[in-house]
Coordinates of C-alpha atoms and ligand atoms in Angstrom, one line a residue:
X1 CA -198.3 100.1 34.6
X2 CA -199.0 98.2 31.3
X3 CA -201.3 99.3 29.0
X4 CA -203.9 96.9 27.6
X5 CA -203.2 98.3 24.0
X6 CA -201.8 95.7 21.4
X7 CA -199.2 97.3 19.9
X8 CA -197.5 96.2 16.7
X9 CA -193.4 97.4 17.1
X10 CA -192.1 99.3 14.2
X11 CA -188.2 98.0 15.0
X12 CA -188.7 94.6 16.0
X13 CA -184.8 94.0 16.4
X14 CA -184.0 97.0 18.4
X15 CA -184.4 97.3 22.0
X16 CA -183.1 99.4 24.5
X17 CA -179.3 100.8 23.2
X18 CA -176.4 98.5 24.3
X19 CA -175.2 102.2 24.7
X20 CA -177.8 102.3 27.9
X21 CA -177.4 98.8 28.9
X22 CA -173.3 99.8 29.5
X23 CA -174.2 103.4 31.0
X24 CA -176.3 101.3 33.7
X25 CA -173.8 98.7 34.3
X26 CA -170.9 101.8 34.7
X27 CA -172.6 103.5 37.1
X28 CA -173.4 100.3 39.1
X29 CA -169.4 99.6 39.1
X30 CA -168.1 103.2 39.1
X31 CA -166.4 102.7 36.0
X32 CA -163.9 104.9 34.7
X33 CA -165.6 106.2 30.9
X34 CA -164.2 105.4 27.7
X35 CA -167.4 104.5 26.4
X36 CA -169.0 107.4 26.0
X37 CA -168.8 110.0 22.8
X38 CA -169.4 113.4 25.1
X39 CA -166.7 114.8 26.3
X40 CA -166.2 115.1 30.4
X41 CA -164.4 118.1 30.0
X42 CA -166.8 121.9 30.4
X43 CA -166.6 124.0 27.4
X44 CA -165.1 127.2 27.3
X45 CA -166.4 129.7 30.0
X46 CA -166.8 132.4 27.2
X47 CA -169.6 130.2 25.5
X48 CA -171.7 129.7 28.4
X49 CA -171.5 133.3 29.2
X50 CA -172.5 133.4 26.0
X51 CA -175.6 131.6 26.4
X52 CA -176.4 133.0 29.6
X53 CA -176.1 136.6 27.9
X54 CA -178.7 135.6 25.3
X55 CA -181.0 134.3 28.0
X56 CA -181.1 136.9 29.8
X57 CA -181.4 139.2 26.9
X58 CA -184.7 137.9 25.4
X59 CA -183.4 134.5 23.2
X60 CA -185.6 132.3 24.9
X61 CA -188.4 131.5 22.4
X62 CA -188.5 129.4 19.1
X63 CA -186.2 130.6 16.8
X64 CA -186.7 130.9 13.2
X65 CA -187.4 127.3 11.8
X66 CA -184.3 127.3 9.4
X67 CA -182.3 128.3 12.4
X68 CA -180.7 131.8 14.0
X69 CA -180.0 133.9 10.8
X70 CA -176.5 135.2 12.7
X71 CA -175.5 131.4 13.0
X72 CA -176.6 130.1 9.7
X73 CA -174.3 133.5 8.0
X74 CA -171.1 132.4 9.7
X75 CA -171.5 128.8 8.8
X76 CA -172.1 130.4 5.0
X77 CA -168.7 132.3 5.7
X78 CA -166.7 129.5 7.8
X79 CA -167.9 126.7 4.8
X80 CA -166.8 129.2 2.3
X81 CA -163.2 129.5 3.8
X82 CA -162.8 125.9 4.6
X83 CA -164.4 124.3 2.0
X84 CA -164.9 126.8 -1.1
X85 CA -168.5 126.5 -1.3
X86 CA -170.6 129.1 -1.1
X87 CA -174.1 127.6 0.6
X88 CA -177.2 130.5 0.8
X89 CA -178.1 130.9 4.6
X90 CA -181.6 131.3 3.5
X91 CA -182.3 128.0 1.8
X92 CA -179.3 125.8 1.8
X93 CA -178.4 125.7 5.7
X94 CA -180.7 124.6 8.0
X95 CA -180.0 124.2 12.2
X96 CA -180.9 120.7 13.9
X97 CA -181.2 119.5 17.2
X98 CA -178.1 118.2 16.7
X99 CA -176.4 116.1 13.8
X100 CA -178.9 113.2 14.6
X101 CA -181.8 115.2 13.8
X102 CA -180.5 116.3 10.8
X103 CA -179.5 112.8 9.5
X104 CA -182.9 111.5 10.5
X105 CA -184.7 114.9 9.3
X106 CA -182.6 114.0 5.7
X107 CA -183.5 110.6 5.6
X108 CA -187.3 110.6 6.4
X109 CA -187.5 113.8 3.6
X110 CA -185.6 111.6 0.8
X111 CA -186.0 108.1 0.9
X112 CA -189.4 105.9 0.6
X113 CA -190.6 102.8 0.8
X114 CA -188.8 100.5 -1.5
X115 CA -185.7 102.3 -1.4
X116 CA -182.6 101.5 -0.8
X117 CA -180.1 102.9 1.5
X118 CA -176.3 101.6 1.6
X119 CA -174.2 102.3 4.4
X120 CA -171.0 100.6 5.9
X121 CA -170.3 98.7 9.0
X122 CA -169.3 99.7 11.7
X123 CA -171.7 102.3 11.6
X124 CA -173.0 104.8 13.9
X125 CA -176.3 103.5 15.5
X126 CA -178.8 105.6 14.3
X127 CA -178.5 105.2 10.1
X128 CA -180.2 101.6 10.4
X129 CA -183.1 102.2 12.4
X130 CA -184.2 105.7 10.7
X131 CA -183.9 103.6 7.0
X132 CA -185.8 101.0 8.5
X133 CA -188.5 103.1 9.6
X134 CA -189.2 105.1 6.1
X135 CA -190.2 100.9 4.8
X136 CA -186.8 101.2 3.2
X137 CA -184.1 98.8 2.8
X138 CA -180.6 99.2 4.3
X139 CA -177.7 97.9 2.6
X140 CA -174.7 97.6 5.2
X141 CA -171.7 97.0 3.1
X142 CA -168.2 95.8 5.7
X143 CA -165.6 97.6 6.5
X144 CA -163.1 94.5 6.7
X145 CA -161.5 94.8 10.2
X146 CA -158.6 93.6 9.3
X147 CA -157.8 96.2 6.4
X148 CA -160.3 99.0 7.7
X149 CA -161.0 100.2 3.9
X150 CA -163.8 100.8 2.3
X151 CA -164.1 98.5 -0.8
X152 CA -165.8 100.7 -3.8
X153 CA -166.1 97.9 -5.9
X154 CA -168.0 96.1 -3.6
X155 CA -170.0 99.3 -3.1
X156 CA -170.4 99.1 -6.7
X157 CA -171.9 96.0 -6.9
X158 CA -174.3 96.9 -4.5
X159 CA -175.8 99.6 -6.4
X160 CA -179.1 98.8 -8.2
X161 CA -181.4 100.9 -9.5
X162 CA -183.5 100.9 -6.0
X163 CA -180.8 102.8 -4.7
X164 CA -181.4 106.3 -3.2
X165 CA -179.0 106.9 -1.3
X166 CA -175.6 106.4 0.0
X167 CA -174.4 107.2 3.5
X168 CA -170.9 108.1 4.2
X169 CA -169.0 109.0 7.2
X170 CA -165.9 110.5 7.9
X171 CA -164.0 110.6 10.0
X172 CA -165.6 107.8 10.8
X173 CA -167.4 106.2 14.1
X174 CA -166.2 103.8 15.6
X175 CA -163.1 102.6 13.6
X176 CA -161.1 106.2 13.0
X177 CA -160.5 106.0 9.4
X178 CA -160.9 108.8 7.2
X179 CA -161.8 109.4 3.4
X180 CA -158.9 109.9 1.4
X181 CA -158.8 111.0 -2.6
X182 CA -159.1 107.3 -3.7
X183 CA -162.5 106.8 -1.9
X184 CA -164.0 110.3 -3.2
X185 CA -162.8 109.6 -6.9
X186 CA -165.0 106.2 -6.3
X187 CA -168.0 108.1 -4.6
X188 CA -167.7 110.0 -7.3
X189 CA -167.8 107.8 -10.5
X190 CA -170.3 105.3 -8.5
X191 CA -173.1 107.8 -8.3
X192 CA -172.2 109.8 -11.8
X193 CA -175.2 110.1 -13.7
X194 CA -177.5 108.4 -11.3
X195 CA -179.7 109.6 -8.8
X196 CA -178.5 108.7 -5.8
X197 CA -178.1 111.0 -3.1
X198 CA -175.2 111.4 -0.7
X199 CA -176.0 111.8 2.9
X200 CA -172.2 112.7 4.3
X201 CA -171.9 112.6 8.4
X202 CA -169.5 114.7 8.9
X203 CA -169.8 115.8 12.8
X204 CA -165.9 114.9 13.3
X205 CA -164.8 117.5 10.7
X206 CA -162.4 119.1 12.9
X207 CA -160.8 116.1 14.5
X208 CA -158.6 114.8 12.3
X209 CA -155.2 113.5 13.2
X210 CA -151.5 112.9 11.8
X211 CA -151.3 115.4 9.1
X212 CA -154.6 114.6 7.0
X213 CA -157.2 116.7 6.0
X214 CA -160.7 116.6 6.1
X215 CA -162.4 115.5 2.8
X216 CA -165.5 117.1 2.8
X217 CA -167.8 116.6 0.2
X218 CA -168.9 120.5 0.0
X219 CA -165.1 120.6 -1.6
X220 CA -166.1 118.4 -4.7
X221 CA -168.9 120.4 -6.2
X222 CA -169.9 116.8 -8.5
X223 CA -170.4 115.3 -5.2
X224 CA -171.4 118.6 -3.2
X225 CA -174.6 118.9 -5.9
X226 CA -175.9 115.5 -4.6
X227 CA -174.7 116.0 -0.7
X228 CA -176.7 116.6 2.0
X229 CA -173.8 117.2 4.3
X230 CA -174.4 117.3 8.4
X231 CA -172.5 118.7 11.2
X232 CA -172.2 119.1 15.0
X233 CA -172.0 122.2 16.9
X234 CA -172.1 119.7 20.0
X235 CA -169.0 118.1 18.8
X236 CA -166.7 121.0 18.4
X237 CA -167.4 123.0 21.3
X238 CA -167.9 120.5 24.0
X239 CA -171.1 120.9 24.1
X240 CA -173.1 117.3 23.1
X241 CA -176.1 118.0 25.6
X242 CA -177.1 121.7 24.1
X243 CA -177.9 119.1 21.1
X244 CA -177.5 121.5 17.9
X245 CA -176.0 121.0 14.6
X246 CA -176.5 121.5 11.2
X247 CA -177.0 120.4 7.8
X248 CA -176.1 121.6 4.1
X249 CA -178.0 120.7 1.1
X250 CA -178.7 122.5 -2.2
X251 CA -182.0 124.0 -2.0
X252 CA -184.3 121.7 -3.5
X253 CA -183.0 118.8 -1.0
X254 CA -182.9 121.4 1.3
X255 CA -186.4 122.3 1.0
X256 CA -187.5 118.9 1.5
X257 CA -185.5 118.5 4.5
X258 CA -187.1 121.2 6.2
X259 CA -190.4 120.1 5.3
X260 CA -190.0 117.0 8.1
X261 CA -187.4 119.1 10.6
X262 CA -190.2 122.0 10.9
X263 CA -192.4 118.9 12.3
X264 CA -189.9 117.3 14.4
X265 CA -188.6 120.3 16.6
X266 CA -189.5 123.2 14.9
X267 CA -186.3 125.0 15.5
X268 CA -183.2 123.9 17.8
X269 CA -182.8 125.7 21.3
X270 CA -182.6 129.7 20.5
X271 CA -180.0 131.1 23.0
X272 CA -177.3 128.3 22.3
X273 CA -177.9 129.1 18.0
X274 CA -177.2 132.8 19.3
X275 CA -174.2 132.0 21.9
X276 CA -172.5 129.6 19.2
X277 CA -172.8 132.2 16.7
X278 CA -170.5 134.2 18.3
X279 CA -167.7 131.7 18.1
X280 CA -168.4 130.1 14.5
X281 CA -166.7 133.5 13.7
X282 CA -163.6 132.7 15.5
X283 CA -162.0 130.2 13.3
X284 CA -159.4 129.4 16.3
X285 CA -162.2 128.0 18.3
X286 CA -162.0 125.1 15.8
X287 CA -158.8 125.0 14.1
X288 CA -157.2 124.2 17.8
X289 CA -159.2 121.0 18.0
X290 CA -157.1 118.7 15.3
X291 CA -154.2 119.2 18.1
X292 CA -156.4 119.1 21.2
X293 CA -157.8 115.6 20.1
X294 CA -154.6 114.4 18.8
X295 CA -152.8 114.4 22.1
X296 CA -155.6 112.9 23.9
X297 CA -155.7 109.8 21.4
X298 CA -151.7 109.7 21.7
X299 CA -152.2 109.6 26.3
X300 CA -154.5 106.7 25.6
X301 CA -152.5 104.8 22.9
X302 CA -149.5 105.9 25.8
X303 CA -151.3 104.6 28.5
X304 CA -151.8 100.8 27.1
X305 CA -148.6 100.5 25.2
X306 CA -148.2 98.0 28.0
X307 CA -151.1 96.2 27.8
X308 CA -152.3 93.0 26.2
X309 CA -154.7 95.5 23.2
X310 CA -154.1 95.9 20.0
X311 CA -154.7 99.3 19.0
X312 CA -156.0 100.3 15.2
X313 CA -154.7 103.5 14.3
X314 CA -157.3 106.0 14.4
X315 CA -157.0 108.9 12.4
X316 CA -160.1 111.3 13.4
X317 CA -163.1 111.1 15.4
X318 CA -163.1 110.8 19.3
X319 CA -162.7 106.5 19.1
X320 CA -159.8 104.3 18.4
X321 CA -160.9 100.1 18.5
X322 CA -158.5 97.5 20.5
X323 CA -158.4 94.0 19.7
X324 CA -158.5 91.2 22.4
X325 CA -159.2 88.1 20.5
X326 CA -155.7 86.9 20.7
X327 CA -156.0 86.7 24.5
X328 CA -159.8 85.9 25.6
X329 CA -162.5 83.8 24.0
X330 CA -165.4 85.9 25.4
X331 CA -167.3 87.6 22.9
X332 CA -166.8 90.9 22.5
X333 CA -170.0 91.7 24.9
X334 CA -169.2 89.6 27.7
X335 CA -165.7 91.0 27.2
X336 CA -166.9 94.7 28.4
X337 CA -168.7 93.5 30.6
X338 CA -166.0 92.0 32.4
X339 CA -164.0 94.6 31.9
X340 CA -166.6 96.7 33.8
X341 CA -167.2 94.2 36.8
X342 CA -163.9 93.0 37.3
X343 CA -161.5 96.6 35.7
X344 CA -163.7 98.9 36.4
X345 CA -163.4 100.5 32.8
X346 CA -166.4 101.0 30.5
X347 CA -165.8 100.3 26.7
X348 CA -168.1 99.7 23.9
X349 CA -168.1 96.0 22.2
X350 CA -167.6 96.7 18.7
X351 CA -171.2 94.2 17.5
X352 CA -173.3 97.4 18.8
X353 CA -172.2 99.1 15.6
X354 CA -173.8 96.1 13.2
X355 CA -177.3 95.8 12.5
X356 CA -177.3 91.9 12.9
X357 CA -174.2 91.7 15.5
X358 CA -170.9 90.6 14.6
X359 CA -168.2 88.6 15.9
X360 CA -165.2 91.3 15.8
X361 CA -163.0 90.5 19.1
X362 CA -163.0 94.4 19.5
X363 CA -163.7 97.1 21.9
X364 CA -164.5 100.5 21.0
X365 CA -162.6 103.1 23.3
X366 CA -163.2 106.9 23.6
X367 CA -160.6 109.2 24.1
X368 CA -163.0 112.6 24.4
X369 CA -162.1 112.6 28.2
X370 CA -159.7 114.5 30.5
X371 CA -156.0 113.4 30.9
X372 CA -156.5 111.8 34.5
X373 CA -159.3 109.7 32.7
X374 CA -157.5 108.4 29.8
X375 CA -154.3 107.6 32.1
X376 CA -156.3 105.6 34.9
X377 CA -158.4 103.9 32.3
X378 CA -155.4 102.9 30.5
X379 CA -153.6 102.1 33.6
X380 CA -156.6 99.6 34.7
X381 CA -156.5 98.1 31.2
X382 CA -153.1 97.5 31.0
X383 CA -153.7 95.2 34.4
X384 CA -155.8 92.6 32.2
Ligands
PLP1 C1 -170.9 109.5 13.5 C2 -171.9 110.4 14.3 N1 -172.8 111.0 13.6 C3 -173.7 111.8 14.3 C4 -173.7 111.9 15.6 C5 -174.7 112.8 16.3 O1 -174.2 114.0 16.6 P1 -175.1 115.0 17.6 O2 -174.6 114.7 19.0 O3 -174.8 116.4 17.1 O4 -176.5 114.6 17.4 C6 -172.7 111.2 16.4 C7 -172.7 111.2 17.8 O5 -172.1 110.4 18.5 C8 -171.8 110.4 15.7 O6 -170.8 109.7 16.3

């Protein structure tokens, strides 16, 4: 059916996610996934007994808007231990329908019309769009492929006094690359004195690689006064389709957030706030993750040591990028797609992740999947 309605399109550029487009196409061919961020692995029995418990003992309507006070105390306590700041479960912690609502709940609260948002390419899919949609400006800054660091001085340049905000990411989607000292000491001095406000994704917290640790900015309490920081409960326990997460702010920003999330969702889904409660107080139920994630990236980057790809080093987040441009011409759309049709391996081309495409001669390939996966989808790749 088609209405006879005119309708006027509030994002004229977007249509339906290459992310779908692939999903289609892999179930057409049966393709092994390394597209995907969601793991194909079942989280741990305990928490869906967990959730099971809490249905069948009453959690089953809306919870508080802010979120399950249990949940939102042991994020106080676990953000405390990790990260030395002390954020009030009653006004500075609010539960999401995942990281994504948060992020969109944080940027529809804070930035109008006329504003303008940086960001940095590759960047996850969803900053763009929400921006877009507040009559604001984005601002993507590159990540140069071929270095994979953020230039601050170029960040610097870009600031005017339009700008409200600054998006960060780390570890970062798609690329791997975490911030290191340098990058906060630049945060830092750009937005000194100004008032721009830093929205930090952080869903990857806990899967970092080789050593490094997790700069978050609740650690830097210049930054952490400015920070709207967001998380995902999805992400670390395997659990992307219960869709909850969380956000930090100080309570003013805070406050404001709320005001839009209470009129998005009203509160995320009741019994999985109280099952993932319980294991927010179990700090190993995280802290085994850095070493969980790290072997699965090194049975991937295994797996094609053979192959024609060359692998970036990733170190965090579920993705590491592979480069084919010094052995096919296609670009990097048509490349997937013929790795679907003809390998039978579903990738992400690495344009998806840039607000006017790119030419990049990479593939984006996620390693949140079981051994078996990773092995056969490396084995098929290394074929090419
Ligand atoms: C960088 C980044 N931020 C946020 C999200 C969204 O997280 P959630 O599934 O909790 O909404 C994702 C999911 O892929 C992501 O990669």
């Amino acid at each position: 059916m088609k209405s006879s309605l005119s309708i006027e399109t509030k994002l004229p550029t977007h249509g339906v996610s290459v992310f779908s487009q692939i999903a289609a196409l892999a179930a057409r061919y049966n393709a092994v996934n390394l597209w995907q961020g969601a793991p194909n692995y079942s989280p741990d029995q305990t928490l869906i007994d967990s959730a099971t418990e809490a249905m069948k003992a009453g959690f089953n309507q809306y919870s508080a808007m802010t979120g399950v006070a249990t949940l939102r105390e042991a994020l106080t306590e676990k953000i405390a231990t990790l990260y030395g700041t002390r954020y009030d479960p009653e006004t500075e912690i609010t539960i999401t329908a995942g990281g994504s609502e948060a992020i969109y709940a944080t940027i529809a609260a804070l930035v109008k019309q006329g504003d303008e948002v940086i960001f940095f390419e590759p960047a996850f899919e969803v900053y763009e769009p929400v921006v877009r949609l507040q009559g604001a400006k984005p601002v993507p800054i590159q990540i140069p492929l071929d270095r994979l660091k953020i230039d601050w001085n170029e960040v610097a340049a870009a600031v005017t006094p339009r700008t409200r905000m600054i998006i960060v990411n780390t570890p970062h989607n798609p690329t791997g690359i975490v911030m290191e000292d340098e990058d906060i000491a630049a945060l830092t001095a750009i937005t000194r004195d100004s008032n721009i406000i830093v929205l930090a994704d952080e869903v990857y917290e806990h899967v970092i690689f080789d050593g490094m640790e997790h700069r978050s900015m609740c650690r830097y309490p210049e930054l952490a006064e400015r920070s709207v920081v967001v998380f995902s409960l999805g992400k670390t326990y395997h659990v992307t389709g219960w869709r909850i997460g969380y956000c930090v702010a100080p309570a003013d920003l805070t406050s404001e957030i709320r005001k839009i999330h209470q009129y998005l969702v009203f509160s995320a889904p009741t019994p999985l706030q109280v099952a993932v409660a319980k294991e927010v107080s179990r700090p190993e139920s995280y802290q085994r993750l850095r070493g969980f994630y790290e072997q699965k990236r090194d049975i991937l980057t295994q797996a094609l040591s053979t192959s024609r790809f060359k692998l970036r080093p990733s170190h965090g987040s579920f993705f590491v990028l592979a480069s084919f441009d010094h052995f096919s011409d296609l670009n990097d759309f048509d490349f997937a797609k013929q790795l679907l049709v003809e390998k039978g391996v579903g990738t992400i081309p690495l344009s998806v992740f840039y607000g006017h495409g790119a030419e990049t001669g990479m593939i984006r390939l996620s390693f949140c999947k079981d051994d078996e996966t990773l092995r056969e989808g490396g084995r098929r790749l290394s074929t090419l």
